[in-house]
Tab-separated table of C-alpha atoms in Angstrom:
chain	number	residue	atom	x	y	z
A	38	MET	CA	7.673	190.377	25.711
A	39	THR	CA	9.769	187.653	26.274
A	40	GLN	CA	9.934	184.517	24.306
A	41	ASP	CA	10.659	180.631	25.003
A	42	ALA	CA	12.879	178.160	23.662
A	43	LEU	CA	9.808	175.836	22.314
A	44	THR	CA	7.757	178.574	20.198
A	45	GLY	CA	9.644	181.592	19.738
A	46	TRP	CA	12.050	180.876	16.874
A	47	ASP	CA	9.831	182.154	14.167
A	48	ASP	CA	11.050	185.687	14.795
A	49	GLU	CA	13.597	187.938	12.759
A	50	THR	CA	15.500	189.248	15.684
A	51	THR	CA	16.016	185.682	16.856
A	52	ALA	CA	16.720	184.010	14.052
A	53	GLU	CA	19.361	186.633	13.219
A	54	ALA	CA	21.139	186.445	16.828
A	55	TYR	CA	20.852	182.665	16.234
A	56	ALA	CA	22.653	182.829	12.867
A	57	THR	CA	25.300	185.158	14.058
A	58	PHE	CA	26.122	183.048	16.994
A	59	ALA	CA	26.382	179.819	15.055
A	60	ARG	CA	28.680	181.705	12.564
A	61	THR	CA	30.885	183.113	15.322
A	62	PHE	CA	31.004	180.313	17.851
A	63	PRO	CA	31.790	176.293	17.152
A	64	MET	CA	28.566	174.975	19.257
A	65	TYR	CA	26.401	174.218	16.684
A	66	SER	CA	28.764	173.247	14.069
A	67	ALA	CA	30.847	171.093	16.024
A	68	SER	CA	27.920	168.877	17.093
A	69	SER	CA	26.709	169.398	13.571
A	70	ARG	CA	29.691	167.580	12.345
A	71	ASP	CA	29.555	164.967	14.719
A	72	LEU	CA	26.212	163.960	13.864
A	73	ALA	CA	26.631	163.923	10.333
A	74	ALA	CA	29.786	161.507	10.714
A	75	ARG	CA	27.602	159.140	12.710
A	76	ALA	CA	25.128	158.975	10.018
A	77	ARG	CA	27.299	157.582	7.554
A	78	LEU	CA	26.393	159.627	4.557
A	79	THR	CA	28.816	158.438	1.827
A	80	ASP	CA	26.315	156.586	-0.350
A	81	SER	CA	23.415	158.273	0.751
A	82	HIS	CA	20.725	159.816	-1.822
A	83	MET	CA	18.504	161.440	0.224
A	84	ILE	CA	18.914	163.071	3.784
A	85	VAL	CA	16.778	165.048	6.105
A	86	ASP	CA	17.907	167.861	8.507
A	87	LEU	CA	15.298	167.564	11.068
A	88	CYS	CA	14.549	171.099	12.827
A	89	GLY	CA	17.093	172.344	10.563
A	90	GLY	CA	16.888	175.927	11.587
A	91	THR	CA	19.142	178.493	9.547
A	92	GLY	CA	21.149	175.464	8.157
A	93	ALA	CA	24.156	174.723	10.503
A	94	THR	CA	23.600	171.029	10.430
A	95	ALA	CA	22.455	170.914	6.547
A	96	GLU	CA	26.189	172.777	5.861
A	97	ALA	CA	27.645	169.723	7.834
A	98	ILE	CA	25.488	167.016	5.831
A	99	LEU	CA	26.282	168.843	2.764
A	100	ALA	CA	30.119	168.727	3.340
A	101	LEU	CA	29.741	164.447	3.419
A	102	ALA	CA	26.689	164.132	1.143
A	103	PRO	CA	27.807	162.532	-2.430
A	104	PRO	CA	27.409	165.079	-5.253
A	105	ALA	CA	24.039	163.842	-6.365
A	106	ALA	CA	22.589	163.402	-3.039
A	107	GLN	CA	19.426	165.565	-2.071
A	108	VAL	CA	18.993	167.040	1.304
A	109	ILE	CA	15.561	168.545	3.032
A	110	SER	CA	16.106	170.835	5.746
A	111	LEU	CA	12.803	170.754	7.647
A	112	ASP	CA	11.840	173.565	10.092
A	113	SER	CA	8.692	174.630	11.637
A	114	ALA	CA	10.206	178.638	11.727
A	115	PRO	CA	10.233	180.048	8.310
A	116	ALA	CA	12.282	183.408	9.877
A	117	MET	CA	15.158	180.823	10.620
A	118	GLN	CA	14.860	179.250	7.028
A	119	ARG	CA	14.775	182.723	5.624
A	120	ILE	CA	18.196	183.434	7.060
A	121	GLY	CA	19.447	179.824	5.959
A	122	ARG	CA	18.460	180.530	2.164
A	123	ARG	CA	20.289	183.702	2.359
A	124	THR	CA	23.398	182.412	3.563
A	125	LEU	CA	23.543	178.714	2.524
A	126	ASN	CA	23.302	178.203	-1.274
A	127	ASP	CA	23.835	174.325	-2.703
A	128	PRO	CA	21.673	172.770	-5.328
A	129	ARG	CA	21.202	169.937	-3.469
A	130	LEU	CA	19.613	171.370	-0.530
A	131	SER	CA	15.379	172.466	-0.450
A	132	TRP	CA	14.130	174.295	2.343
A	133	VAL	CA	10.606	173.146	3.583
A	134	SER	CA	8.506	174.994	6.420
A	135	ALA	CA	6.952	172.540	8.645
A	136	PRO	CA	6.694	171.074	12.024
A	137	ALA	CA	8.951	167.863	12.694
A	138	GLU	CA	5.887	165.629	13.400
A	139	ASP	CA	4.679	166.202	9.707
A	140	LEU	CA	8.116	164.711	8.450
A	141	ALA	CA	6.430	161.971	6.567
A	142	GLU	CA	4.161	164.249	4.537
A	143	HIS	CA	7.601	165.804	3.129
A	144	ALA	CA	9.866	162.949	2.476
A	145	PRO	CA	9.121	159.745	0.358
A	146	ALA	CA	8.266	156.830	2.184
A	147	HIS	CA	11.257	154.240	2.811
A	148	GLY	CA	13.136	156.824	0.803
A	149	VAL	CA	15.457	158.385	3.211
A	150	ASP	CA	18.806	157.213	3.876
A	151	ALA	CA	19.314	159.141	6.992
A	152	VAL	CA	17.578	161.786	9.493
A	153	VAL	CA	19.881	163.845	11.381
A	154	CYS	CA	18.453	166.168	14.314
A	155	ASN	CA	20.635	168.734	16.100
A	156	SER	CA	19.591	170.047	19.433
A	157	ALA	CA	15.867	169.819	19.381
A	158	ILE	CA	14.499	166.732	19.490
A	159	TRP	CA	13.368	167.140	22.765
A	160	LYS	CA	11.196	170.379	21.785
A	161	THR	CA	9.066	168.144	19.584
A	162	ASP	CA	6.316	165.634	20.204
A	163	VAL	CA	8.997	162.606	20.395
A	164	ALA	CA	6.936	159.621	19.850
A	165	ALA	CA	5.375	161.353	16.700
A	166	VAL	CA	8.358	162.307	15.490
A	167	PHE	CA	10.206	158.743	15.826
A	168	THR	CA	6.824	157.599	14.194
A	169	ALA	CA	7.435	159.849	11.126
A	170	VAL	CA	11.117	159.221	10.953
A	171	ARG	CA	10.272	155.463	10.825
A	172	ARG	CA	8.042	155.860	7.980
A	173	VAL	CA	10.431	157.605	5.715
A	174	LEU	CA	13.873	155.656	6.565
A	175	ARG	CA	14.689	153.072	3.946
A	176	PRO	CA	15.653	149.611	5.797
A	177	GLY	CA	19.312	150.225	7.115
A	178	GLY	CA	18.382	154.042	7.344
A	179	ARG	CA	19.934	156.064	10.410
A	180	PHE	CA	18.482	158.158	12.814
A	181	VAL	CA	21.114	160.438	14.490
A	182	PHE	CA	20.144	162.930	17.016
A	183	ASN	CA	21.616	164.539	20.311
A	184	ILE	CA	19.762	165.746	23.482
A	185	GLY	CA	21.396	168.178	26.048
A	186	GLY	CA	22.609	166.595	29.240
A	187	GLY	CA	20.006	168.237	31.169
A	188	PHE	CA	17.271	166.952	29.307
A	189	ALA	CA	18.863	163.552	29.117
A	190	GLY	CA	20.176	163.364	32.745
A	191	VAL	CA	23.592	162.829	31.766
A	192	THR	CA	27.093	164.219	32.676
A	193	HIS	CA	30.316	163.736	30.828
A	194	PRO	CA	33.021	162.783	33.230
A	195	ASP	CA	35.303	165.681	32.126
A	196	ALA	CA	32.291	167.888	33.554
A	197	GLN	CA	32.449	165.718	36.676
A	198	THR	CA	36.314	166.178	37.539
A	199	ARG	CA	36.570	169.752	36.473
A	200	PRO	CA	37.002	172.417	39.162
A	201	ALA	CA	33.690	174.109	40.109
A	202	LYS	CA	32.771	177.368	39.236
A	203	PRO	CA	29.539	179.208	39.358
A	204	SER	CA	27.847	178.852	36.057
A	205	LEU	CA	26.288	182.186	34.239
A	206	GLY	CA	23.004	180.681	34.573
A	207	SER	CA	23.629	180.228	38.415
A	208	LEU	CA	24.887	183.797	38.886
A	209	ILE	CA	21.844	184.985	36.674
A	210	GLU	CA	19.482	183.302	39.291
A	211	GLN	CA	21.474	185.112	42.361
A	212	ILE	CA	21.099	188.375	40.793
A	213	ALA	CA	17.466	187.921	40.045
A	214	ALA	CA	16.520	186.412	43.608
A	215	ARG	CA	18.578	189.509	45.129
A	216	ASP	CA	17.439	192.316	43.066
A	217	TYR	CA	14.136	191.201	42.153
A	218	GLY	CA	12.863	188.888	44.789
A	219	THR	CA	12.462	186.068	42.441
A	220	PRO	CA	12.546	182.466	43.753
A	221	PRO	CA	15.239	180.061	42.634
A	222	ALA	CA	14.141	177.928	39.552
A	223	PRO	CA	13.120	174.365	40.274
A	224	ALA	CA	15.734	171.588	40.127
A	225	SER	CA	14.818	170.406	36.671
A	226	SER	CA	14.364	166.626	36.034
A	227	ALA	CA	15.405	164.792	32.850
A	228	ARG	CA	12.618	165.126	30.326
A	229	LEU	CA	14.035	162.684	27.848
A	230	PRO	CA	16.408	160.142	29.440
A	231	LEU	CA	18.044	157.036	27.419
A	232	THR	CA	15.040	154.623	29.173
A	233	ALA	CA	12.549	157.067	27.410
A	234	VAL	CA	14.324	157.335	24.436
A	235	THR	CA	14.849	153.341	23.607
A	236	GLY	CA	11.004	152.882	24.639
A	237	HIS	CA	10.017	155.473	22.061
A	238	LEU	CA	12.363	153.928	19.426
A	239	ALA	CA	11.126	150.748	20.167
A	240	ALA	CA	7.444	151.690	19.925
A	241	ALA	CA	8.155	153.297	16.448
A	242	GLY	CA	10.086	150.624	15.239
A	243	LEU	CA	13.481	151.585	15.165
A	244	THR	CA	16.535	150.116	16.565
A	245	LEU	CA	19.207	151.463	19.041
A	246	VAL	CA	22.489	150.788	17.618
A	247	GLU	CA	24.763	153.486	19.351
A	248	ARG	CA	24.767	155.768	22.408
A	249	ASP	CA	27.317	157.978	23.570
A	250	VAL	CA	27.705	160.733	26.260
A	251	THR	CA	30.117	163.675	24.643
A	252	ALA	CA	31.082	166.872	26.039
A	253	GLN	CA	31.900	169.932	24.451
A	254	GLN	CA	34.352	173.079	25.999
A	255	THR	CA	32.469	176.261	25.872
A	256	THR	CA	34.019	179.442	27.217
A	257	MET	CA	32.204	181.817	29.549
A	258	ALA	CA	32.148	184.387	26.078
A	259	GLU	CA	30.339	182.045	24.136
A	260	ARG	CA	27.690	180.821	27.036
A	261	ARG	CA	27.122	184.855	27.220
A	262	ALA	CA	26.429	185.213	23.469
A	263	TRP	CA	24.317	181.748	23.680
A	264	LEU	CA	22.217	183.386	26.527
A	265	SER	CA	21.902	186.654	24.700
A	266	ILE	CA	19.658	184.859	21.889
A	267	PRO	CA	16.134	186.071	22.925
A	268	VAL	CA	14.745	182.226	23.140
A	269	PHE	CA	17.642	181.303	25.439
A	270	ALA	CA	17.504	184.412	27.866
A	271	ARG	CA	17.139	183.942	31.531
A	272	PRO	CA	15.209	184.427	33.653
A	273	GLU	CA	12.498	182.614	31.616
A	274	ARG	CA	9.558	184.283	32.798
A	275	GLY	CA	8.328	187.670	34.420
A	276	PHE	CA	11.678	190.090	32.820
A	277	SER	CA	11.865	191.795	29.734
A	278	TYR	CA	14.602	191.150	27.280
A	279	GLU	CA	16.453	194.533	28.624
A	280	GLN	CA	16.170	193.364	32.157
A	281	GLN	CA	17.392	189.806	31.085
A	282	MET	CA	20.483	191.231	29.237
A	283	ALA	CA	21.092	194.025	32.061
A	284	ILE	CA	21.247	190.777	34.605
A	285	LEU	CA	23.407	188.482	32.322
A	286	ASP	CA	26.073	191.709	31.808
A	287	GLU	CA	26.179	191.822	35.886
A	288	ALA	CA	26.599	188.125	35.898
A	289	TYR	CA	29.196	187.875	33.229
A	290	ALA	CA	31.384	190.694	34.816
A	291	GLN	CA	31.666	188.298	37.294
A	292	THR	CA	33.585	185.683	35.210
A	293	HIS	CA	36.264	185.697	33.070
A	294	PRO	CA	35.671	185.245	29.240
A	295	ASP	CA	37.996	182.380	28.653
A	296	ASP	CA	36.997	180.618	31.724
A	297	VAL	CA	35.698	177.165	30.330
A	298	THR	CA	32.578	175.031	31.560
A	299	ILE	CA	31.921	171.478	29.994
A	300	THR	CA	28.333	171.048	28.720
A	301	SER	CA	27.355	167.137	27.872
A	302	TRP	CA	25.360	165.641	25.149
A	303	LEU	CA	23.810	161.979	25.192
A	304	VAL	CA	24.303	161.131	21.291
A	305	VAL	CA	21.710	158.601	19.910
A	306	VAL	CA	21.963	156.500	16.529
A	307	ALA	CA	18.976	154.525	15.824
A	308	GLN	CA	18.301	152.474	12.525
A	309	LEU	CA	15.485	150.858	10.760
A	310	ASP	CA	15.901	147.381	10.158
A	311	GLY	CA	14.588	144.727	7.962
A	312	ALA	CA	12.301	144.973	4.555
A	313	GLN	CA	9.533	147.115	4.375
A	314	ALA	CA	6.520	146.400	2.612
């Protein structure tokens, strides 16, 4: 059975594939360093890596956190955390297996200096998570997260000006349609645009202090490796993983490994203002 990118993370094969990708390619490490820098961790005592997976973002946080700081990496997939525990050893880091929505049950109320969430916030119950973040942040504490451009409805200027070439995703769709009669995937609409983000932040009592659209350069070789992770394999429905990989290989053969595409990200920094009771 194929897995999906919402519920398929608690699986040893997926966890191993994801961890290997994160170690081999810069996508998650680069975005983690960017978010950690925006969180302003210099004087932090307690930091949460939300939806922390195998620890790529926790590693970036630990590189900037003070020696006496505590870091909680919270994720709902124990399989991902088992990989992280084997590969990331730091006495400042604690692993908590729990959904993001339950954050307030595992961190001190108004005792957290920063909450950082890389590449995952749109997979959660956003309103519930923002409320939980508000409950744990200290006054002045920062909430830093990013949203994939397709989910946020944003495109970086570099992606607009670059010469258009077929993406692996579009090539996969063409092959699936030709060989399996699969109808084209419907055009996706933004699930979490900035207007929705600001509304959820305001409802939770958090203030938007920074928004930015960033770009990441991604090679076809990196995209192929990413699409080989079971939860990201395409087409999403009706195909075995073996079929998905066969289609991916055929699509990849029509590209060059060093061809570069641009992926866009909406980066958001919010803050809890004022004194709390």
